[in-house]
Amino acid sequence: MTALTPITPEVLARAKWAFSTRRVRRKDAVRLNENLAEAASGDLVLGRVERIGSHKKIQLAEGRASELYIGDLVVLACGDRYAPDQFEGLAELDPEGADMLAGGGVLGRMRHRHARMSAPTRVVPLGLLTHGSGKVINLASYALHKAERPQGMTVIGVVGASMNSGKTTAVARLAHGLSRAGYEVAAIKATGTGAFGDFNAFVDAGAAYVADFTDAGMVSTYRQPLARIEAGLVYMHGRFYYHAWNLLYLG
């Protein structure tokens, strides 16, 4: 049987909670599960920064960047990442140290990195955060409620073959232009890695509703079943049903 260690609210209050965790009710976290072998994508991890590498800041749940220091406590989500010009890694945790794969709060094991990237910031996982029942806290438990895809809603899809191909810019410009023209617009990011850059860009552009795959319970869509990604997009469509007639999504 896995041993669980109580954790105080004071410890969690000192920790820097990443953007990927923004939907989680922090008061739900009351224990630590130190069995990291059980970690799965989306599980919340309390860790301590051991070495500052490529990511020198963490994107906070509050929507701003915070400088990282050795010894900082952080709450990240275990996850996979595929970013050709940064890191590729898996949702695996080593008790000796794990890799910060994304500033938005993705922790795992780096497999590959771009030649121009320095080594990732290292975080020592102290344990998986759990509910009082001992169940590990996962982003999926805080996802949007299931909703049916609305009928008659205009959808504009923006897709690209790689990162940094202009998808975010295109969606932001469309959202801004349509909003200025009097339409109520939602901007939804369907795939990628949890981070606040695109999210904030869509808010700044004037979108009436902004959501991404983390709202559907995924820290990253890399290596997730296609059916789950599609379902998440449908849920986000449905969420906006009652007050939107034009929908943009970023794929």
Tab-separated table of N, CA and C in Angstrom, residues 4 122 128 135 154 173 187:
chain	number	residue	atom	x	y	z
A	4	LEU	N	1.114	7.760	2.291
A	4	LEU	CA	0.748	9.133	1.989
A	4	LEU	C	1.218	10.041	3.109
A	122	ARG	N	15.874	21.735	-13.864
A	122	ARG	CA	15.660	20.471	-13.161
A	122	ARG	C	14.851	20.706	-11.889
A	128	LEU	N	3.363	13.285	-5.600
A	128	LEU	CA	2.136	13.613	-6.322
A	128	LEU	C	1.108	14.131	-5.327
A	135	LYS	N	-6.538	9.654	-3.611
A	135	LYS	CA	-6.558	9.694	-5.072
A	135	LYS	C	-5.690	10.842	-5.566
A	154	THR	N	-20.838	29.195	-36.453
A	154	THR	CA	-19.788	29.356	-37.454
A	154	THR	C	-18.434	29.031	-36.839
A	173	ARG	N	-5.568	37.897	-34.869
A	173	ARG	CA	-6.009	38.934	-35.814
A	173	ARG	C	-7.471	38.721	-36.217
A	187	ALA	N	-12.201	32.185	-28.878
A	187	ALA	CA	-10.937	31.688	-29.420
A	187	ALA	C	-10.522	30.481	-28.594
